CSV table of C-alpha atoms and ligand atoms in Angstrom, one decimal:
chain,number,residue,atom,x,y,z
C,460,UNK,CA,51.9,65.4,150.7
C,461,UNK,CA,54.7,64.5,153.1
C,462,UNK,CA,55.5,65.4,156.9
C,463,UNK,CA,58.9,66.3,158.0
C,464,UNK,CA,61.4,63.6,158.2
C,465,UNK,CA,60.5,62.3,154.5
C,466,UNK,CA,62.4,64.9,152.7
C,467,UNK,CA,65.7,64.2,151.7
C,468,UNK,CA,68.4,66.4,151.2
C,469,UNK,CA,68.8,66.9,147.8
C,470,UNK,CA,66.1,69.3,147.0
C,471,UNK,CA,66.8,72.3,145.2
C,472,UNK,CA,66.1,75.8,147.1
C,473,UNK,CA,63.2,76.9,145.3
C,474,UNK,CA,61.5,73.3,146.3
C,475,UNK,CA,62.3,73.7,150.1
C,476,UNK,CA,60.8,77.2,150.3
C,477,UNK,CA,57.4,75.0,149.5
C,478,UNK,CA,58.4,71.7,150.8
C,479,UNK,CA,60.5,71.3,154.4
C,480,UNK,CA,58.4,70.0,156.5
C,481,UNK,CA,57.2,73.0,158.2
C,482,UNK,CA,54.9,73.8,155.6
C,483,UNK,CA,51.3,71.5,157.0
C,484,UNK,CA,50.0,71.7,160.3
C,485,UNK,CA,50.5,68.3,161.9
C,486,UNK,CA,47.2,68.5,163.9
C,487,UNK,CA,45.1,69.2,160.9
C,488,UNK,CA,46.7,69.1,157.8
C,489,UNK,CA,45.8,72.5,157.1
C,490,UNK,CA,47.9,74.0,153.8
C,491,UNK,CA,48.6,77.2,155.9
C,492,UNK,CA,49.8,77.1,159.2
C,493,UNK,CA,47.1,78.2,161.3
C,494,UNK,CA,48.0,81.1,163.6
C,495,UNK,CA,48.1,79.8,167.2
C,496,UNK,CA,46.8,83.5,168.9
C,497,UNK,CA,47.3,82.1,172.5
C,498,UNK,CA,49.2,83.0,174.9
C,499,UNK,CA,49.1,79.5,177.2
C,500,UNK,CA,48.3,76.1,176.7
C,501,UNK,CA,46.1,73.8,179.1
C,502,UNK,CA,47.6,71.0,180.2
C,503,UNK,CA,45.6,67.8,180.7
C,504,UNK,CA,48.0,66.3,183.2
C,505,UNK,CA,50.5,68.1,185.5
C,506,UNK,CA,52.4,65.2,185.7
C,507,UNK,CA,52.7,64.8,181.8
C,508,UNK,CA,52.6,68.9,180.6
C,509,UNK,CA,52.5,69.1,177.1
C,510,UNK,CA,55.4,70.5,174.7
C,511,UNK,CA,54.1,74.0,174.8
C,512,UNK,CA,53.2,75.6,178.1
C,513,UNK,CA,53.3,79.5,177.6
C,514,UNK,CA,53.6,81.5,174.2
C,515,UNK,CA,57.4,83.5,175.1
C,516,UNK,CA,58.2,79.5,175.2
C,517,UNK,CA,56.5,78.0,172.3
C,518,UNK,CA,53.9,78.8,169.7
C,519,UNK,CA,53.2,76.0,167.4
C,520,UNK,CA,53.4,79.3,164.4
C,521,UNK,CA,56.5,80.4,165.5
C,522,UNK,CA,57.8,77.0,165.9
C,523,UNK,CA,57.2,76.3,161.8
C,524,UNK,CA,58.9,79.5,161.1
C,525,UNK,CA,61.9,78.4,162.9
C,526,UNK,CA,62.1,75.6,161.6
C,527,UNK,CA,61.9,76.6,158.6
C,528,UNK,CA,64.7,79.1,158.6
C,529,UNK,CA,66.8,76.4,160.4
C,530,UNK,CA,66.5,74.7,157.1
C,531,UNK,CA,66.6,76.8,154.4
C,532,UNK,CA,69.8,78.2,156.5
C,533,UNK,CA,71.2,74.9,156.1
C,534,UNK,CA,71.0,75.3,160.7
C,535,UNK,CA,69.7,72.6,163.2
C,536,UNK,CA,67.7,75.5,165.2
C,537,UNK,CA,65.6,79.0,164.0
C,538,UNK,CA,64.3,81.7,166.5
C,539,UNK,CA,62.5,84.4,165.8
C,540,UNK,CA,62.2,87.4,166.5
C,541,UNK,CA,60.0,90.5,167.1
C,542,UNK,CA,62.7,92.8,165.1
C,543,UNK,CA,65.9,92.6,163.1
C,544,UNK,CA,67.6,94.4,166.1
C,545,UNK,CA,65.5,92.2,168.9
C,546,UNK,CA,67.2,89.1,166.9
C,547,UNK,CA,70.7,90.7,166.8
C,548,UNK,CA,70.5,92.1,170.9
C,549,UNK,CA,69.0,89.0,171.5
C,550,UNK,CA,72.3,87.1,169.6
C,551,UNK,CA,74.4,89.7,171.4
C,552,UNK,CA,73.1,88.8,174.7
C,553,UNK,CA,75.1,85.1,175.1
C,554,UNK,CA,78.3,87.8,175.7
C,555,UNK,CA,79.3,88.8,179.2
C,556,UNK,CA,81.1,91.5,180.7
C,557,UNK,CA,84.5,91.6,179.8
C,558,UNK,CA,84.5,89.8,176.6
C,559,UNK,CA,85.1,91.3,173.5
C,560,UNK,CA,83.6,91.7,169.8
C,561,UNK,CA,84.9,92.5,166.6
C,562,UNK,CA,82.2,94.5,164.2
C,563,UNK,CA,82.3,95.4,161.1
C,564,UNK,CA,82.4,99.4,160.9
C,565,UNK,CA,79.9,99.7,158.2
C,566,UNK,CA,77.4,97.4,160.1
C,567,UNK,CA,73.6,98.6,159.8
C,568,UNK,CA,73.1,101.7,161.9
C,569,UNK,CA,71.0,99.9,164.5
C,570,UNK,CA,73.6,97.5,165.0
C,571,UNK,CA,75.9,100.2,165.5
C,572,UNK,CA,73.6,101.7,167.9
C,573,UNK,CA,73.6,98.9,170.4
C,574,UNK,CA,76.8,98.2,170.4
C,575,UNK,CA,78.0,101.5,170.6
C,576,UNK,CA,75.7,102.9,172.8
C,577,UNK,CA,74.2,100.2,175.0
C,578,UNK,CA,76.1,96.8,175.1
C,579,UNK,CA,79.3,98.7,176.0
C,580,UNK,CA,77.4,100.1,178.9
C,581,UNK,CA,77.4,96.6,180.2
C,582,UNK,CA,81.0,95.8,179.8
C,583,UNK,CA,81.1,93.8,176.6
C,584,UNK,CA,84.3,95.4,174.5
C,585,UNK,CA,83.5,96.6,171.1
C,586,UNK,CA,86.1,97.3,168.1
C,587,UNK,CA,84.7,98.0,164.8
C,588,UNK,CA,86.8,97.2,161.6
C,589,UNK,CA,87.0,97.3,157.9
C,590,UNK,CA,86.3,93.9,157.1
C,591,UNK,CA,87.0,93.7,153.8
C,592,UNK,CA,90.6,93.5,154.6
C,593,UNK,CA,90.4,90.6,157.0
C,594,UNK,CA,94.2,91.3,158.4
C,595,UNK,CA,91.9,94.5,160.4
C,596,UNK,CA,90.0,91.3,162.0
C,597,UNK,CA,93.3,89.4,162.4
C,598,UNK,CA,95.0,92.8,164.2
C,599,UNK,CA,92.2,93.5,166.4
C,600,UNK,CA,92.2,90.0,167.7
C,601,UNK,CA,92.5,90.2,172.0
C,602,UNK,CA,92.8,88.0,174.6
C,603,UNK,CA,88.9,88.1,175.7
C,604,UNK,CA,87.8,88.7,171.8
C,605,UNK,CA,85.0,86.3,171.6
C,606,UNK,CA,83.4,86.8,168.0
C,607,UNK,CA,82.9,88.7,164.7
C,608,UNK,CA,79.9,90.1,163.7
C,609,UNK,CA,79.4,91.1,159.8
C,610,UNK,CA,77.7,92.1,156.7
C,611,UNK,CA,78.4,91.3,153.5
C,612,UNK,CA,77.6,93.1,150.9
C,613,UNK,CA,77.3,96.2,153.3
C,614,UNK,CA,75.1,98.8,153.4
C,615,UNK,CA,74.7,101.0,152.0
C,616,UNK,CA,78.4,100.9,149.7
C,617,UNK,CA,77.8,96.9,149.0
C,618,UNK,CA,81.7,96.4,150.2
C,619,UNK,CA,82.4,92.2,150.5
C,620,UNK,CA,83.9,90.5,153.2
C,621,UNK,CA,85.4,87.4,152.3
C,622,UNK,CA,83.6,84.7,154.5
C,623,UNK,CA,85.7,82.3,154.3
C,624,UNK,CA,88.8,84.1,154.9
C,625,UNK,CA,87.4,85.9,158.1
C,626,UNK,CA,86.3,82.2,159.0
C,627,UNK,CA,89.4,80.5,158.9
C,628,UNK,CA,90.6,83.4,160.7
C,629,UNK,CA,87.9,83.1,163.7
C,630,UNK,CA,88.3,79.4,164.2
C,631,UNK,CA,91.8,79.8,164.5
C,632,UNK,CA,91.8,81.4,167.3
C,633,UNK,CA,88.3,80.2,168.7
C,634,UNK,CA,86.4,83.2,167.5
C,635,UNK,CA,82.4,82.7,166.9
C,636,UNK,CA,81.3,84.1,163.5
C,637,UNK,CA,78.1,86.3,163.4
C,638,UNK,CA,76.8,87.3,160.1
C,639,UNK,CA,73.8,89.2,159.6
C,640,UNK,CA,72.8,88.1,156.1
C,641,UNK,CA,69.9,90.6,155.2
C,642,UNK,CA,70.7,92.3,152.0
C,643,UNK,CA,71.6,88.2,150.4
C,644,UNK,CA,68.5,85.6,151.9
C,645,UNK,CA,69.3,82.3,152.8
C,646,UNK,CA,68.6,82.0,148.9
C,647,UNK,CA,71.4,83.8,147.6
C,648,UNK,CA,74.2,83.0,150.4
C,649,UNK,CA,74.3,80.6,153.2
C,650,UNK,CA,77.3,81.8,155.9
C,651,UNK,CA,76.9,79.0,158.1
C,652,UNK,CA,77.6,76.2,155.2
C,653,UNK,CA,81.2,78.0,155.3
C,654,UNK,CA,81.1,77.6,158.8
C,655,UNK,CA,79.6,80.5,160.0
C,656,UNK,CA,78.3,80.4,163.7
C,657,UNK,CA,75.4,82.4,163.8
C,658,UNK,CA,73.0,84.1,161.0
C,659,UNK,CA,70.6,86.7,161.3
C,660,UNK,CA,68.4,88.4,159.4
C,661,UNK,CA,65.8,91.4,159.3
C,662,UNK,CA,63.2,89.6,157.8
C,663,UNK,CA,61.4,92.6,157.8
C,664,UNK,CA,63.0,92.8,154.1
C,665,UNK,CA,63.4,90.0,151.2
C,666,UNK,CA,62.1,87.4,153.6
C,667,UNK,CA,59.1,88.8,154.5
C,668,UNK,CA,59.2,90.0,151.1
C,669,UNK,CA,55.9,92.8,151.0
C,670,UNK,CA,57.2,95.7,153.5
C,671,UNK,CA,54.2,94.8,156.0
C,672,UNK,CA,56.1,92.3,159.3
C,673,UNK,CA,58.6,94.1,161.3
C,674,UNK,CA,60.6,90.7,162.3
C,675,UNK,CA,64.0,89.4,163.1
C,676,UNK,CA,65.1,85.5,162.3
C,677,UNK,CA,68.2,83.5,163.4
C,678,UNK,CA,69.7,80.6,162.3
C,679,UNK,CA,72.6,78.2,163.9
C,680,UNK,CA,74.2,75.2,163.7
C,681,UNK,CA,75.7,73.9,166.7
C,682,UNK,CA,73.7,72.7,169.8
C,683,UNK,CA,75.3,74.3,172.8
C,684,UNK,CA,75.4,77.6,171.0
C,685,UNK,CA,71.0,77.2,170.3
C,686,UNK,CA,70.5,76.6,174.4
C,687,UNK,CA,72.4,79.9,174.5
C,688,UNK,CA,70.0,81.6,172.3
C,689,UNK,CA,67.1,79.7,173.3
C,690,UNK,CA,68.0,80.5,176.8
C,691,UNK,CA,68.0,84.9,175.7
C,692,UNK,CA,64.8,84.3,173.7
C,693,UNK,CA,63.3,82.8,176.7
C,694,UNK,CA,64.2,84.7,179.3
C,695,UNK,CA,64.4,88.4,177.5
C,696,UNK,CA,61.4,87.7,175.7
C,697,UNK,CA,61.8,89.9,172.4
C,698,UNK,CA,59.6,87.0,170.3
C,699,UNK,CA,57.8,87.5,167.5
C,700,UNK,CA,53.7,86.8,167.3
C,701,UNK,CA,51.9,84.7,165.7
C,702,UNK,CA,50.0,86.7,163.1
C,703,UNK,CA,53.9,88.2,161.9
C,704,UNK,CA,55.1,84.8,162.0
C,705,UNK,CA,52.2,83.8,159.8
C,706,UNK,CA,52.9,86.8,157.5
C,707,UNK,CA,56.6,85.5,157.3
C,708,UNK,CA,55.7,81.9,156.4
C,709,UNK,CA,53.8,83.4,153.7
C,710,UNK,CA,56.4,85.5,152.4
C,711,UNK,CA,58.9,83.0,152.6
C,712,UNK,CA,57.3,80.6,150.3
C,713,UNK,CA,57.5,83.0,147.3
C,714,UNK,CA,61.2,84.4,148.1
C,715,UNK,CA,62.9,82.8,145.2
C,716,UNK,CA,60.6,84.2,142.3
C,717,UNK,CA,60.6,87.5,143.9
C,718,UNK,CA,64.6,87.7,144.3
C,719,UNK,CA,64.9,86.1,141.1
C,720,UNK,CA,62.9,88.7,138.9
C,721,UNK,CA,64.5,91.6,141.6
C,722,UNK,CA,68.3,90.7,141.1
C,723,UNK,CA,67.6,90.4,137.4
C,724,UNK,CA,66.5,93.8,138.1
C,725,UNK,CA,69.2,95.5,139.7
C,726,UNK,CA,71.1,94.0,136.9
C,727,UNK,CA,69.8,95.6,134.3
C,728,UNK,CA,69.6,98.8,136.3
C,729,UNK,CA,73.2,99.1,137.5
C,730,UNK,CA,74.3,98.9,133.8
C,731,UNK,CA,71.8,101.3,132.9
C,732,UNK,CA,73.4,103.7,135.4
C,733,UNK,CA,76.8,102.7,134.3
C,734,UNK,CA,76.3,104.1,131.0
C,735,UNK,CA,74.6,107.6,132.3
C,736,UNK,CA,76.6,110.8,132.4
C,737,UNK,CA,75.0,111.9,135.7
C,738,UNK,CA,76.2,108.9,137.8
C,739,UNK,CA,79.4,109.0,139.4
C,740,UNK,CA,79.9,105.6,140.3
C,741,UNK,CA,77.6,102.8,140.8
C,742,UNK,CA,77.8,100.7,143.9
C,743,UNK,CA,76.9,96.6,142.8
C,744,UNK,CA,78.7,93.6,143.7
C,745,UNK,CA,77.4,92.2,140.4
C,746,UNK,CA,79.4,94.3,138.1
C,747,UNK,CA,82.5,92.7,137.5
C,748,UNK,CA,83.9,96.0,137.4
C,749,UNK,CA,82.8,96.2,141.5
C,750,UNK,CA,85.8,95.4,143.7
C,751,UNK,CA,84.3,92.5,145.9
C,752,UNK,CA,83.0,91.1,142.9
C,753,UNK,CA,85.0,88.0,142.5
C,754,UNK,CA,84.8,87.5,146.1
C,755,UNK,CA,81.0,88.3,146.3
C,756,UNK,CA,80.3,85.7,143.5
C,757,UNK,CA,82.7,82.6,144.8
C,758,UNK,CA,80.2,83.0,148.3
C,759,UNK,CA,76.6,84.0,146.8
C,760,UNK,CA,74.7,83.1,143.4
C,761,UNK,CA,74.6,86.7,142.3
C,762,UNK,CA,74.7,90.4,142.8
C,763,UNK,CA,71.6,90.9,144.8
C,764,UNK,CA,68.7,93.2,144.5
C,765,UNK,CA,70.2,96.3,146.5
C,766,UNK,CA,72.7,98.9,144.2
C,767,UNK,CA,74.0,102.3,145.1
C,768,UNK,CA,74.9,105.1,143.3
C,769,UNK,CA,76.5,108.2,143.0
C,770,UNK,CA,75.1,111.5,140.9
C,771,UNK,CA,77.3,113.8,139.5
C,772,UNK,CA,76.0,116.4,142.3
C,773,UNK,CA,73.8,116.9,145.3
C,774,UNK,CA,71.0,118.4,143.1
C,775,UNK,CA,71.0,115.6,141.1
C,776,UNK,CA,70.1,113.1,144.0
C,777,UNK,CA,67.2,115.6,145.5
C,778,UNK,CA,65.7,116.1,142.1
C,779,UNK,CA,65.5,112.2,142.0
C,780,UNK,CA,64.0,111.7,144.9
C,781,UNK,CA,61.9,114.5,144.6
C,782,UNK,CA,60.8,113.3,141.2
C,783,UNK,CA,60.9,110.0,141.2
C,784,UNK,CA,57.4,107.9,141.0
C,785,UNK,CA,57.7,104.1,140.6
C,786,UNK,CA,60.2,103.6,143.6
C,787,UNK,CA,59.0,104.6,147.1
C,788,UNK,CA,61.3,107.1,148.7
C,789,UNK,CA,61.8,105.6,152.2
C,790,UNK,CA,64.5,103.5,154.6
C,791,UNK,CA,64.2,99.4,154.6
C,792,UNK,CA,64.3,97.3,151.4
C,793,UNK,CA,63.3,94.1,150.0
C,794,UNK,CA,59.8,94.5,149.4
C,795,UNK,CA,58.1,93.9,146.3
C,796,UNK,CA,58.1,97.6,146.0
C,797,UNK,CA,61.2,99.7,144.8
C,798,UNK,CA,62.7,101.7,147.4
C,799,UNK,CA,64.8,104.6,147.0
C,800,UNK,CA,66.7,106.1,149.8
C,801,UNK,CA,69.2,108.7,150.2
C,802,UNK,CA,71.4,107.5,153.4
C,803,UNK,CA,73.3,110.7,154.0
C,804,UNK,CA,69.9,111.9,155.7
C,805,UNK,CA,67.7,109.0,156.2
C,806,UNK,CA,69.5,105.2,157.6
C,807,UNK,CA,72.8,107.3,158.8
C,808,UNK,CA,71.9,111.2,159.0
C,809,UNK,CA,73.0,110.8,162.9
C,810,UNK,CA,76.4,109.6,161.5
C,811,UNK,CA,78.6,112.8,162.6
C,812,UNK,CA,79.7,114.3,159.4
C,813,UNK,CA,83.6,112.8,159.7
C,814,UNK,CA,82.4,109.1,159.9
C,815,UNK,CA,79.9,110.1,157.2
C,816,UNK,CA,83.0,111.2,154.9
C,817,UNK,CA,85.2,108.0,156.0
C,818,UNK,CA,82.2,105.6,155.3
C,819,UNK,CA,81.9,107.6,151.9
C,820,UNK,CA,78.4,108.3,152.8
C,821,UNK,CA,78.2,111.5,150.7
C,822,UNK,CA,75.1,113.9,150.3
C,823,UNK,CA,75.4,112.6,146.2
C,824,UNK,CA,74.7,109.0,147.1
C,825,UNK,CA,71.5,106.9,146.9
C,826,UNK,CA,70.4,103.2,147.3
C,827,UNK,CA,68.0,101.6,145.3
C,828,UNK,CA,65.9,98.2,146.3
C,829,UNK,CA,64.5,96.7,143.7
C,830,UNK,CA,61.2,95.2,143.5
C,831,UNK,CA,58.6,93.5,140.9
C,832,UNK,CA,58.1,96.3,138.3
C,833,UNK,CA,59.0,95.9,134.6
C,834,UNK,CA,62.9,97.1,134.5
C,835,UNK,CA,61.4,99.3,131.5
C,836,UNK,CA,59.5,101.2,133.2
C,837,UNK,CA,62.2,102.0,135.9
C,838,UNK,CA,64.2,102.7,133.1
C,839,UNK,CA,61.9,105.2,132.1
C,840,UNK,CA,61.1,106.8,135.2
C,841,UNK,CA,64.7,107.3,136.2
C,842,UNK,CA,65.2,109.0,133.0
C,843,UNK,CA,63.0,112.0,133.7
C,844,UNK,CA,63.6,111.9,137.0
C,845,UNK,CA,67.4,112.6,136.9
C,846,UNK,CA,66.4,115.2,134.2
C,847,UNK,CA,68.4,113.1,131.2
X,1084,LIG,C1,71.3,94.7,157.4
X,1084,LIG,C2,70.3,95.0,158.5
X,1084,LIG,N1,70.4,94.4,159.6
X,1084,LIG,C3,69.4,94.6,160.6
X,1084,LIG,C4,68.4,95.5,160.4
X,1084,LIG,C5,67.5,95.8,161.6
X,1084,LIG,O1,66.3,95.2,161.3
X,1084,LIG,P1,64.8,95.7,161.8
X,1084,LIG,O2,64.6,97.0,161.2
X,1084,LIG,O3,63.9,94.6,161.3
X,1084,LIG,O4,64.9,95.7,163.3
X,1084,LIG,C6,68.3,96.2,159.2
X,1084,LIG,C7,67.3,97.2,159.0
X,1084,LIG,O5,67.3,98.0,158.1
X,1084,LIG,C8,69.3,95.9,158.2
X,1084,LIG,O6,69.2,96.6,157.0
C-alpha cells in the first residue's frame, strides 16, 4: 500500500476510485477512513496550532473526500457539501451584486429556484438560455456577465450542450464555466479537462451511489478561484458531516461497476422502448437516433444511466407508475435502485403550465434511473405494467 504522492498519473479510472491517495488514514493506516465526529481539535501549542482547529474548517473525513473528488475530477481542490443545492449556493455565492449569470433554462428545478427566487433578490442578474444552441449563450453575453452555469445531458429531456463550444465561447470573453455534472459522474465526463471552471455535483445520486447521503461535492482547478470557495464554505458554513462524508467515500469506491452495469442498462432499455407501440419517443443521448448524440459521445464515454420517455397517452404513464414494481416511484436517481418518476407532477409540478409546455414537460412523459437489477426482469415488469 502506497500514501498520496506515489501514484502516478496514468492510472485508469476504475483504479483511482480505489487508489488516490485519500483512500488510508495517515494516522493509522486504517483501510476506511475513520469518521472524525468532532467538532474541534485541541491544540498542544498556541503558538504552533495544528492544521485543523474547528470542524466548519476541517475534518480530517471531509478532507479525504475532497480530495478525492479533486482527483477523480481531474481538479487541484474538492469541497463538500451538506446538499447538491448547499454546493451550488455555496458556488453561487463568489458572485456579487451587479454581476451577471447565464443558466441554462432547463437547469435542475432547485437550481432554478435559487436563482430565480433568491440570488436575484440580492442583485446578481440572471438570464436563462437554451444551451444547446450556444449562439443563445453568445447573444446573452453583457457587460457585467460573469459565468455560465450548465447541465448536460439535462433533466429531465437529456438535451446536450456542447462543452467545448460553450467553453471556447466563455473564455473568450472571460466568462467562468459552471457545470453541474450529476446525471454523468466524474466517471463518465470530466468538464474541467475541457476547461471547465467549476464542477458540481449532487452526490446524493451516482456518487453516493445507494439513495441514503443527502450531499453536494465540488471540484476546481484553478487556485484563486478554490480561496473563493473555500472562503463561502468557511464562512456560510453549508458543510457536510463526517458520517455522510464517510458514506460517500464508501460509495465512491464502487461507482464504476455500478455505472457500468446501470448504463448498460438503460441501453438495453431505451431500445426496448424504441420498439414498443405505446412509447412516443424516447429521450437517451445514447441512441444515435438522439439529437445530442454525437455531441454527447465526443464529451462522455457513453449514454448514461438516466432515459425518458414518452407514452402514447396520460393513462399510459399513471398505469405505469401505478403498476410498476421493480423501480421505485420517487424524485432523485442514481441509486442502485430503479427509479421511476413522472416530472410533470413530481421534480417540476410548480413549473406553471406554459414553461411546462415549452420545456416539453408533458403529463405523458417519465424518467427512468437505472439501477442493479437484471435488465430482464425490468423488461418484464414494464411489460405488464404498460399493459403490452
Ligand atoms: C442535476 C441536479 N443538480 C442538483 C441537484 C440538487 O441536489 P440535492 O438534492 O442533493 O440538493 C439535483 C437533485 O435532484 C440534480 O438532479
Amino acid at each position: 500500500m502506497t500514501l498520496k504522492g506515489q501514484y502516478g498519473d496514468n492510472m485508469n479510472f476504475g483504479t483511482k476510485l480505489i487508489h488516490n491517495g485519500n483512500e488510508i488514514d495517515k494516522e493509522t493506516g486504517a483501510l476506511s477512513i475513520p469518521i472524525y465526529q468532532t467538532s474541534t481539535y485541541h491544540q498542544l501549542d498556541v503558538d504552533n496550532q495544528g492544521k485543523f482547529d474547528y470542524a466548519r474548517s476541517g475534518n480530517p473525513t471531509r478532507e479525504a473526500l475532497e480530495n478525492t473528488i479533486a482527483v477523480l475530477e481531474g481538479g487541484t481542490r474538492g469541497f463538500a457539501f451538506a446538499s447538491g443545492m448547499a454546493a451550488t449556493s455555496s458556488v453561487l455565492s463568489i458572485f456579487s451584486a451587479g454581476d451577471h449569470i447565464i443558466v441554462g433554462h432547463d437547469v435542475y428545478g432547485g437550481t432554478y429556484r435559487i436563482t430565480s427566487s433568491f440570488f436575484n433578490r440580492f442583485g446578481v442578474e440572471i438570464t436563462y438560455v437554451d444551451m444547446t444552441d450556444p449562439d443563445n449563450v453568445k447573444n446573452n453575453i453583457k457587460v457585467n456577465t460573469k459565468a455560465v452555469f450548465l447541465e448536460t445531458p439535462s433533466n429531465p429531456l437529456l438535451k446536450i450542450t456542447d462543452l467545448k463550444a460553450v467553453i471556447n465561447l466563455a473564455k473568450e470573453h472571460g466568462l467562468l464555466v459552471i457545470v453541474d455534472n450529476t446525471f454523468m459522474s466524474p466517471y463518465l465526463q470530466q468538464p474541467l479537462s475541457l476547461g471547465a471552471d467549476i464542477v458540481i455535483h449532487s452526490a446524493t445520486k451516482f456518487l453516493g451511489g445507494h439513495s441514503d447521503v443527502l450531499s453536494g461535492l465540488v471540484a476546481v482547478k484553478d487556485a484563486d478561484l478554490s480561496k473563493r470557495i473555500y472562503f463561502v464554505q468557511n464562512s456560510f458554513g453549508a458543510v457536510l458531516g463526517p458520517q455522510d462524508c464517510w458514506l460517500l467515500l464508501r460509495g465512491i469506491k464502487t461507482l464504476k461497476v455500478r455505472m457500468d452495469y446501470q448504463c448498460a442498462s438503460a441501453n438495453k432499455l431505451a431500445n426496448w422502448l424504441k420498439t414498443n407501440q405505446k412509447i412516443s419517443n424516447v429521450y437517451y443521448p445514447g441512441l444515435k437516433e438522439h439529437p445530442g448524440s454525437d455531441i454527447h459521445l465526443s464529451q462522455a464515454i457513453n449514454g448514461g444511466a438516466v432515459l425518458s420517455f414518452k407514452t402514447d397517452t396520460e393513462a399510459t404513464a399513471k398505469t405505469f407508475m401505478k403498476r410498476v414494481t421493480l423501480a421505485a416511484v420517487a424524485v432523485s436517481l442514481g441509486g442502485v435502485e430503479t427509479i421511476a418518476s413522472y416530472p410533470y407532477k413530481m421534480s417540476h409540478a410548480s413549473l406553471p403550465q406554459s414553461e411546462k409546455d415549452a420545456l416539453g414537460i408533458s403529463s405523458n412523459l417519465i424518467r427512468l434511473s437505472l439501477g442493479l437489477e437484471d435488465p430482464v426482469d425490468l423488461i418484464e415488469d414494464f411489460t405488464k405494467a404498460l399493459d403490452l
